[in-house]
Coordinates of N, CA, C and O in Angstrom, one line a residue:
X248 N 1.1 -1.2 -0.2 CA 0.0 0.0 0.1 C 1.0 1.3 0.0 O 0.4 2.2 -0.8
X249 N 2.2 1.2 0.9 CA 3.1 2.5 1.0 C 3.3 2.8 -0.6 O 3.6 3.5 -1.0
X250 N 3.9 1.8 -1.0 CA 4.5 2.1 -2.7 C 3.5 2.5 -3.6 O 3.8 3.6 -4.7
X251 N 1.7 2.2 -3.6 CA 1.0 2.4 -4.2 C 1.1 4.0 -4.2 O 0.7 4.9 -5.2
X252 N 0.6 4.5 -2.8 CA 0.8 5.8 -2.5 C 1.7 6.9 -2.8 O 1.6 7.9 -3.2
X253 N 2.6 6.1 -2.8 CA 3.9 7.1 -3.3 C 4.2 7.1 -4.7 O 4.3 8.3 -5.5
X254 N 3.8 5.9 -5.4 CA 3.7 6.2 -7.0 C 2.8 7.5 -7.5 O 3.1 8.1 -8.1
X255 N 1.6 7.2 -6.6 CA 0.3 8.4 -7.4 C 1.0 9.6 -6.8 O 0.6 10.5 -7.4
X256 N 1.5 9.9 -5.7 CA 2.0 10.9 -5.2 C 2.8 11.4 -6.3 O 3.1 12.4 -6.6
X257 N 3.8 10.6 -6.5 CA 5.0 10.8 -7.8 C 4.4 11.3 -8.6 O 4.7 12.3 -9.5
X258 N 3.1 10.7 -9.2 CA 2.4 10.8 -10.9 C 2.0 12.2 -10.2 O 1.9 13.5 -11.5
X259 N 1.3 12.5 -9.3 CA 0.6 14.1 -9.5 C 1.9 15.0 -9.4 O 1.6 16.1 -9.8
X260 N 3.0 14.6 -8.8 CA 4.1 15.5 -8.7 C 4.5 15.8 -10.0 O 5.1 17.0 -10.6
X261 N 4.9 14.7 -10.7 CA 5.4 14.9 -12.0 C 4.4 15.7 -13.2 O 4.8 16.4 -13.7
X262 N 3.0 15.6 -12.6 CA 2.0 16.7 -13.6 C 2.3 17.7 -13.2 O 2.1 18.9 -14.3
X263 N 2.3 18.3 -12.0 CA 2.7 19.7 -11.8 C 3.7 20.6 -12.3 O 3.9 21.2 -12.4
X264 N 5.0 19.0 -12.1 CA 6.6 20.1 -12.7 C 6.1 20.0 -14.5 O 6.8 20.7 -14.9
X265 N 5.5 19.1 -15.0 CA 4.9 19.1 -16.1 C 4.4 20.4 -16.6 O 4.7 21.5 -17.6
X266 N 3.3 20.9 -15.8 CA 2.7 21.9 -16.0 C 3.3 23.3 -15.7 O 3.2 24.1 -16.5
X267 N 4.3 23.4 -14.6 CA 5.0 24.2 -14.6 C 6.1 24.4 -16.0 O 6.3 25.7 -16.1
X268 N 6.6 23.7 -16.5 CA 7.9 24.0 -17.2 C 7.5 23.8 -18.6 O 8.5 24.1 -19.5
X269 N 6.4 23.0 -19.1 CA 6.5 22.5 -20.4 C 5.2 23.5 -21.3 O 5.1 23.3 -22.1
X270 N 5.2 24.4 -20.7 CA 3.9 25.2 -21.2 C 4.4 26.5 -21.8 O 5.3 27.1 -21.2
X271 N 4.0 27.2 -22.5 CA 4.3 28.4 -23.2 C 5.3 29.4 -22.4 O 6.3 30.2 -22.1
X272 N 4.2 29.7 -20.9 CA 4.7 30.8 -20.1 C 4.5 30.1 -18.8 O 3.8 29.5 -18.4
X273 N 5.4 30.3 -17.8 CA 5.5 30.1 -16.5 C 4.6 30.9 -15.7 O 3.9 30.0 -15.0
X274 N 4.3 31.9 -16.3 CA 3.5 32.8 -15.0 C 2.2 33.3 -15.7 O 2.2 33.7 -16.9
X275 N 1.4 33.4 -14.7 CA -0.1 33.5 -15.5 C -0.1 35.4 -15.2 O 1.0 35.8 -14.8
X276 N -1.2 36.0 -15.6 CA -1.1 37.5 -15.8 C -0.8 37.7 -14.3 O -0.3 38.8 -13.6
X277 N -1.9 37.0 -13.2 CA -2.0 37.5 -11.7 C -0.6 37.2 -11.1 O 0.0 38.0 -10.1
X278 N 0.0 35.9 -11.4 CA 1.2 35.5 -10.8 C 2.1 36.4 -10.8 O 2.9 36.9 -9.9
X279 N 2.5 36.7 -12.2 CA 3.6 37.6 -12.8 C 3.4 39.1 -11.9 O 4.6 39.2 -11.4
X280 N 2.6 39.6 -12.2 CA 2.4 41.0 -11.2 C 2.5 40.9 -9.6 O 3.3 41.6 -9.0
X281 N 2.1 39.7 -9.2 CA 2.2 39.7 -7.5 C 3.6 39.4 -7.2 O 4.0 40.1 -6.5
X282 N 4.5 38.5 -8.1 CA 5.5 38.2 -7.8 C 6.7 39.6 -8.4 O 7.3 40.1 -7.2
X283 N 6.2 40.3 -9.1 CA 7.2 41.5 -9.3 C 6.7 42.7 -8.1 O 7.3 43.7 -7.9
X284 N 5.4 42.7 -7.8 CA 5.2 43.6 -6.6 C 5.9 43.4 -5.3 O 6.2 44.2 -4.8
X285 N 5.7 42.2 -5.2 CA 6.6 41.7 -4.0 C 8.0 41.8 -4.3 O 8.8 42.3 -3.3
X286 N 8.8 41.6 -5.6 CA 10.1 41.9 -5.5 C 10.4 43.6 -5.4 O 11.4 44.0 -4.8
X287 N 9.4 44.2 -5.8 CA 9.5 45.8 -5.9 C 9.5 46.1 -4.4 O 10.4 47.0 -3.8
X288 N 8.4 45.2 -3.5 CA 8.6 45.9 -2.1 C 9.6 45.4 -1.3 O 10.6 46.2 -0.5
X289 N 10.4 44.0 -1.6 CA 11.4 44.0 -0.7 C 12.7 44.7 -1.2 O 13.5 44.7 -0.7
X290 N 12.9 45.2 -2.6 CA 13.7 45.7 -3.2 C 13.8 47.4 -2.5 O 15.0 48.1 -2.4
X291 N 12.7 47.9 -2.4 CA 12.6 48.7 -1.3 C 13.0 49.2 0.4 O 13.6 50.3 0.9
X292 N 13.4 47.7 0.7 CA 13.9 48.0 2.5 C 15.3 47.2 1.9 O 15.3 46.2 1.7
X293 N 15.9 47.8 2.9 CA 17.7 47.7 2.7 C 17.7 46.3 3.4 O 18.7 45.3 2.9
X294 N 17.0 45.9 4.4 CA 17.1 44.5 5.2 C 16.4 43.3 3.8 O 17.0 42.4 4.3
X295 N 15.6 43.7 3.3 CA 15.2 42.6 2.3 C 15.8 43.1 0.7 O 15.0 41.8 -0.1
X296 N 16.5 43.8 0.7 CA 16.7 44.1 -0.9 C 17.6 43.2 -1.3 O 18.0 42.8 -3.0
X297 N 18.3 42.5 -0.8 CA 19.1 40.9 -1.3 C 18.2 40.1 -1.8 O 18.6 39.0 -2.5
X298 N 16.6 40.3 -1.8 CA 15.6 39.3 -2.6 C 15.7 39.7 -3.4 O 14.9 40.6 -4.0
X299 N 16.0 39.0 -4.6 CA 16.0 39.1 -6.1 C 15.2 38.4 -6.8 O 15.1 37.3 -6.4
X300 N 15.0 38.6 -8.2 CA 14.4 37.8 -8.7 C 15.4 36.7 -9.3 O 14.9 35.1 -9.2
X301 N 16.4 36.7 -9.8 CA 17.3 35.8 -9.8 C 17.4 34.8 -8.6 O 17.7 33.4 -8.6
X302 N 17.8 35.5 -7.3 CA 17.3 34.2 -6.4 C 16.5 33.6 -5.9 O 16.2 32.7 -5.6
X303 N 15.4 34.2 -6.2 CA 13.9 33.7 -5.8 C 14.1 32.5 -7.2 O 13.4 31.4 -6.7
X304 N 14.1 33.0 -7.8 CA 14.1 31.6 -9.3 C 15.0 30.9 -9.0 O 14.5 29.5 -8.9
X305 N 16.1 31.1 -8.4 CA 17.2 30.1 -8.2 C 16.7 28.8 -7.0 O 16.8 27.9 -7.1
X306 N 16.3 29.6 -5.8 CA 15.4 29.0 -4.9 C 14.4 28.1 -5.3 O 14.0 27.3 -4.6
X307 N 13.5 28.7 -5.8 CA 12.1 27.9 -6.5 C 12.6 26.5 -7.1 O 11.8 25.8 -7.3
X308 N 13.7 26.6 -8.2 CA 14.3 25.6 -8.9 C 14.4 24.5 -8.4 O 14.5 23.4 -8.1
X309 N 15.5 24.7 -7.0 CA 15.9 24.0 -6.1 C 14.9 23.3 -5.2 O 14.9 22.2 -5.3
X310 N 14.0 24.1 -4.8 CA 13.1 23.4 -3.9 C 11.6 22.7 -4.8 O 11.5 21.8 -4.3
X311 N 11.6 22.7 -6.1 CA 10.5 22.2 -6.8 C 10.7 20.8 -6.9 O 10.3 19.9 -7.1
X312 N 12.4 20.6 -6.8 CA 13.3 19.5 -7.4 C 13.5 18.6 -6.5 O 13.9 17.2 -6.6
X313 N 13.4 18.9 -5.2 CA 13.6 18.0 -4.0 C 12.9 16.8 -4.4 O 13.4 15.8 -3.6
X314 N 11.5 16.9 -4.1 CA 10.8 15.6 -4.6 C 10.9 14.8 -5.4 O 10.8 13.6 -5.6
X315 N 11.9 15.5 -6.5 CA 12.0 14.7 -7.8 C 13.3 13.7 -7.4 O 13.4 12.8 -8.1
X316 N 14.3 14.2 -6.3 CA 15.0 13.4 -5.9 C 14.4 12.2 -5.0 O 15.2 10.9 -4.9
X317 N 13.7 12.6 -4.1 CA 12.7 11.9 -3.2 C 12.3 10.7 -3.8 O 12.3 9.8 -2.9
X318 N 11.4 10.9 -4.5 CA 10.2 10.0 -5.0 C 10.9 8.5 -5.4 O 10.8 7.5 -4.8
X319 N 12.0 8.8 -6.4 CA 13.0 7.5 -6.8 C 13.8 6.9 -5.9 O 13.3 5.8 -5.4
X320 N 14.1 7.8 -5.1 CA 15.2 7.1 -4.0 C 13.9 6.5 -2.9 O 14.2 5.3 -2.1
X321 N 12.7 6.6 -2.6 CA 11.8 6.3 -1.5 C 11.1 4.8 -2.3 O 10.9 4.0 -1.5
X322 N 11.1 4.9 -3.6 CA 10.4 4.0 -4.4 C 11.5 2.8 -4.7 O 11.0 1.5 -4.5
X323 N 12.8 3.5 -4.7 CA 13.8 1.9 -5.0 C 14.3 1.4 -3.5 O 14.0 2.2 -2.7
X324 N 15.0 0.3 -3.7 CA 15.8 -0.1 -2.6 C 16.9 0.9 -1.7 O 17.3 1.8 -2.7
X325 N 17.0 0.8 -0.5 CA 18.1 2.0 0.2 C 19.2 2.3 -0.6 O 19.6 3.6 -0.5
X326 N 19.6 1.3 -0.9 CA 21.2 1.4 -1.6 C 21.6 2.2 -2.7 O 22.0 2.7 -3.3
X327 N 19.8 2.1 -3.3 CA 20.0 2.6 -4.6 C 19.4 4.3 -4.5 O 18.9 4.8 -5.6
X328 N 19.6 4.9 -3.4 CA 19.0 6.1 -3.4 C 19.2 7.2 -4.4 O 18.9 8.2 -4.7
X329 N 20.5 7.2 -4.6 CA 21.4 8.1 -5.8 C 21.2 8.3 -7.0 O 21.0 9.5 -7.8
X330 N 19.8 7.0 -7.2 CA 19.3 7.3 -8.3 C 18.4 8.5 -8.9 O 17.9 8.9 -9.7
X331 N 18.0 9.0 -7.5 CA 17.2 10.0 -7.5 C 17.9 11.2 -8.0 O 17.3 12.3 -8.9
X332 N 19.2 11.3 -7.7 CA 20.0 12.4 -8.5 C 19.9 12.3 -10.0 O 20.1 13.3 -10.3
X333 N 20.3 11.4 -10.0 CA 20.2 10.9 -12.0 C 18.9 11.2 -12.5 O 19.0 12.1 -13.4
X334 N 17.7 10.9 -11.8 CA 16.5 11.1 -12.4 C 16.1 12.6 -12.6 O 16.1 12.9 -13.5
X335 N 16.9 13.3 -11.6 CA 16.7 14.9 -11.2 C 17.4 15.3 -12.8 O 16.7 16.2 -13.3
X336 N 18.6 15.1 -12.8 CA 19.4 15.6 -13.7 C 19.0 15.2 -15.0 O 18.7 16.3 -16.0
X337 N 18.3 14.1 -15.2 CA 18.0 13.7 -16.5 C 16.7 14.2 -17.2 O 16.3 14.9 -18.1
X338 N 15.8 14.4 -16.2 CA 14.6 14.9 -16.2 C 14.8 16.5 -16.6 O 14.0 17.4 -17.7
X339 N 15.7 17.3 -15.9 CA 16.0 18.7 -16.1 C 16.3 19.0 -17.3 O 16.3 19.8 -17.9
X340 N 17.6 17.7 -18.1 CA 17.9 18.1 -19.5 C 16.8 17.8 -20.6 O 16.7 18.5 -21.4
X341 N 16.1 17.2 -20.1 CA 14.6 16.7 -21.1 C 14.0 18.2 -21.3 O 13.6 18.7 -22.1
X342 N 13.7 18.9 -20.0 CA 12.7 20.1 -19.9 C 13.8 21.0 -20.4 O 13.1 21.7 -21.4
X343 N 14.8 21.5 -20.2 CA 15.4 22.2 -20.9 C 15.4 22.3 -22.0 O 15.6 23.4 -23.2
X344 N 15.7 20.9 -22.6 CA 15.8 20.9 -24.1 C 14.6 21.3 -25.0 O 14.6 21.7 -26.0
X345 N 13.4 20.5 -24.4 CA 12.1 20.9 -24.6 C 12.2 22.5 -25.0 O 11.3 22.9 -26.0
X346 N 12.1 23.5 -23.9 CA 11.9 24.7 -23.5 C 13.0 25.4 -24.7 O 12.3 26.3 -25.4
X347 N 14.0 24.9 -24.7 CA 15.2 25.4 -25.8 C 14.6 25.0 -27.4 O 15.2 25.7 -28.5
X348 N 13.9 24.0 -27.5 CA 13.5 24.1 -28.8 C 12.0 24.4 -29.3 O 12.0 25.4 -29.9
X349 N 11.3 23.3 -28.7 CA 9.8 23.5 -28.9 C 9.1 25.0 -28.1 O 8.3 25.5 -28.9
X350 N 9.7 25.3 -27.3 CA 9.2 27.0 -26.8 C 10.3 27.8 -26.9 O 10.2 28.9 -26.1
X351 N 11.0 27.9 -27.9 CA 12.0 28.9 -27.9 C 11.6 30.3 -28.1 O 12.0 31.3 -28.1
X352 N 10.5 30.5 -28.6 CA 9.6 31.6 -29.2 C 9.6 32.3 -27.7 O 9.5 33.5 -27.6
X353 N 9.0 31.8 -26.4 CA 8.4 32.0 -25.2 C 9.3 31.8 -24.0 O 9.4 32.6 -22.9
X354 N 9.9 31.1 -24.2 CA 10.9 30.7 -23.1 C 12.2 29.9 -23.6 O 12.5 29.9 -24.6
X355 N 13.5 29.9 -22.7 CA 14.8 29.8 -22.9 C 15.1 29.2 -21.9 O 14.9 28.6 -20.8
X356 N 16.4 28.1 -22.3 CA 16.9 27.4 -22.0 C 17.8 27.7 -21.2 O 18.9 28.4 -21.5
X357 N 18.1 27.6 -19.6 CA 19.2 27.9 -19.1 C 20.1 27.0 -18.1 O 19.5 25.9 -17.6
X358 N 21.4 26.8 -18.1 CA 22.2 26.0 -18.0 C 22.1 25.9 -16.4 O 22.5 25.2 -15.7
X359 N 22.2 27.5 -15.3 CA 21.6 27.0 -14.1 C 20.3 26.7 -13.7 O 20.6 26.0 -12.4
X360 N 19.3 26.6 -14.5 CA 18.2 25.5 -14.3 C 18.7 24.0 -13.9 O 18.3 23.5 -12.9
X361 N 19.5 23.6 -14.9 CA 20.4 22.4 -14.8 C 20.5 22.4 -13.3 O 20.7 21.1 -12.7
X362 N 21.8 23.0 -13.1 CA 22.5 23.1 -11.9 C 21.1 23.3 -10.7 O 21.8 22.7 -9.8
X363 N 20.8 24.0 -10.5 CA 19.7 24.3 -9.6 C 19.0 23.2 -9.1 O 18.5 22.7 -8.5
X364 N 18.4 22.9 -10.5 CA 17.5 21.6 -10.2 C 18.2 20.3 -9.4 O 17.5 19.5 -8.8
X365 N 19.0 19.9 -10.2 CA 20.2 18.8 -10.0 C 20.5 19.2 -8.6 O 20.0 18.1 -7.7
X366 N 20.8 20.2 -8.2 CA 20.9 20.3 -6.6 C 20.0 20.1 -5.7 O 19.9 19.2 -4.7
X367 N 18.5 20.2 -6.2 CA 17.3 20.1 -5.3 C 17.2 18.7 -5.6 O 16.8 17.8 -4.4
X368 N 17.1 17.8 -6.7 CA 17.3 16.5 -6.8 C 18.1 15.5 -5.4 O 18.0 14.8 -4.8
X369 N 19.6 16.4 -5.7 CA 20.2 15.7 -4.7 C 19.9 15.8 -3.4 O 20.4 15.1 -2.6
X370 N 19.8 17.1 -2.8 CA 19.0 17.0 -1.7 C 18.0 16.5 -1.4 O 18.1 15.6 -0.2
X371 N 16.8 16.3 -1.7 CA 15.6 15.3 -1.7 C 16.3 13.4 -1.5 O 16.0 13.0 -0.9
X372 N 17.4 13.2 -3.0 CA 17.9 11.9 -2.4 C 18.5 11.7 -1.5 O 18.6 10.8 -0.6
X373 N 19.7 12.5 -1.1 CA 20.5 12.3 -0.5 C 19.7 12.4 1.6 O 20.1 12.0 2.2
X374 N 18.9 13.0 1.3 CA 18.0 13.1 2.9 C 17.5 11.4 2.6 O 17.4 11.3 3.8
X375 N 16.8 11.3 1.9 CA 16.5 9.8 2.0 C 17.5 8.7 2.2 O 17.3 8.1 3.0
X376 N 18.5 8.7 1.2 CA 19.5 8.3 1.7 C 20.4 7.9 2.5 O 20.7 6.8 3.0
X377 N 20.3 9.2 3.2 CA 21.6 9.3 4.2 C 21.0 9.8 5.7 O 21.4 9.2 6.7
X378 N 19.3 10.2 5.6 CA 19.0 10.6 6.9 C 17.9 9.6 7.2 O 17.8 9.0 8.7
X379 N 16.8 9.3 6.1 CA 15.7 8.7 6.6 C 16.0 6.7 7.0 O 15.6 6.4 7.9
X380 N 17.4 6.1 6.4 CA 17.8 4.9 6.5 C 18.2 4.8 8.1 O 17.5 3.8 8.7
X381 N 18.7 5.9 8.7 CA 19.0 5.5 10.2 C 17.6 6.0 11.1 O 17.6 5.0 12.2
X382 N 16.7 6.4 10.8 CA 15.4 6.5 11.4 C 14.9 5.5 11.3 O 14.2 4.8 12.5
X383 N 14.7 4.5 10.2 CA 14.0 3.8 9.9 C 14.9 2.4 10.6 O 14.2 1.4 10.9
X384 N 15.9 2.4 10.7 CA 16.7 1.0 11.1 C 16.1 1.2 12.9 O 15.7 0.5 13.3
X385 N 16.2 2.4 13.4 CA 16.1 2.5 14.9 C 14.6 2.3 15.2 O 14.0 1.8 16.2
X386 N 13.6 2.5 14.2 CA 12.2 2.4 14.4 C 11.8 1.0 14.3 O 11.2 0.3 15.1
X387 N 12.7 0.0 13.2 CA 12.6 -1.1 13.2 C 13.1 -2.2 14.6 O 12.8 -3.1 15.1
X388 N 14.5 -1.4 14.9 CA 15.0 -2.3 16.2 C 14.0 -2.0 17.2 O 13.6 -3.0 18.1
X389 N 13.2 -0.9 17.8 CA 12.0 -0.9 18.9 C 10.8 -1.6 18.6 O 10.3 -2.2 20.0
X390 N 10.7 -1.8 17.4 CA 9.4 -3.0 16.8 C 10.0 -4.2 17.0 O 9.0 -5.1 17.3
X391 N 11.1 -4.9 17.0 CA 11.4 -5.9 17.2 C 11.4 -6.5 18.5 O 12.1 -6.3 19.1
X392 N 10.6 -7.8 18.6 CA 10.6 -8.3 20.1 C 12.3 -9.0 20.4 O 12.6 -9.0 19.8
X393 N 12.1 -8.5 22.2 CA 13.4 -9.1 22.4 C 13.3 -10.5 22.9 O 12.3 -10.9 23.0
X394 N 14.3 -11.3 22.4 CA 14.5 -12.5 23.0 C 14.0 -13.3 24.1 O 14.3 -12.1 25.0
X395 N 13.3 -14.0 24.8 CA 13.0 -14.0 26.1 C 14.4 -14.7 26.5 O 15.1 -15.4 25.9
X396 N 14.7 -14.3 27.8 CA 16.1 -15.0 28.7 C 15.9 -16.5 28.7 O 15.0 -17.0 29.2
X397 N 16.8 -16.9 28.3 CA 17.0 -18.5 28.2 C 17.6 -18.6 29.8 O 18.9 -18.2 30.1
X398 N 16.9 -19.3 30.6 CA 17.6 -19.5 32.0 C 18.0 -21.1 32.4 O 17.9 -22.1 32.1

């Protein structure tokens, strides 16, 4: 059952990534206006002037691809957690190729997107591969019954 739920979440997530990355325009009218108003607001204050479009876009690319690394790592055996990084890199390359060819009139391919997306996938896969296994093992140890003492 756990595997089926993970697969369903993976498919919903992939549909969302496709919707964000494979359409002619990433922003709708309201979204674009809201983003630029927020950036203008942050830019007017010294404490938040470091929040720029380039930084927001880079952070969004990393965040969007964390699940891209997590889902394969969760679906495969624990020792294959690194496959999530490969999946993230391959998906990003395919997306950038599509944007650079089929959507070249409205979108462009950016090597920084490949880097940021792959970093996000690496964070997700490493979290599953390096953090979760130790938690799973400790949980399994608690559940396993202790052998009765031999007298």
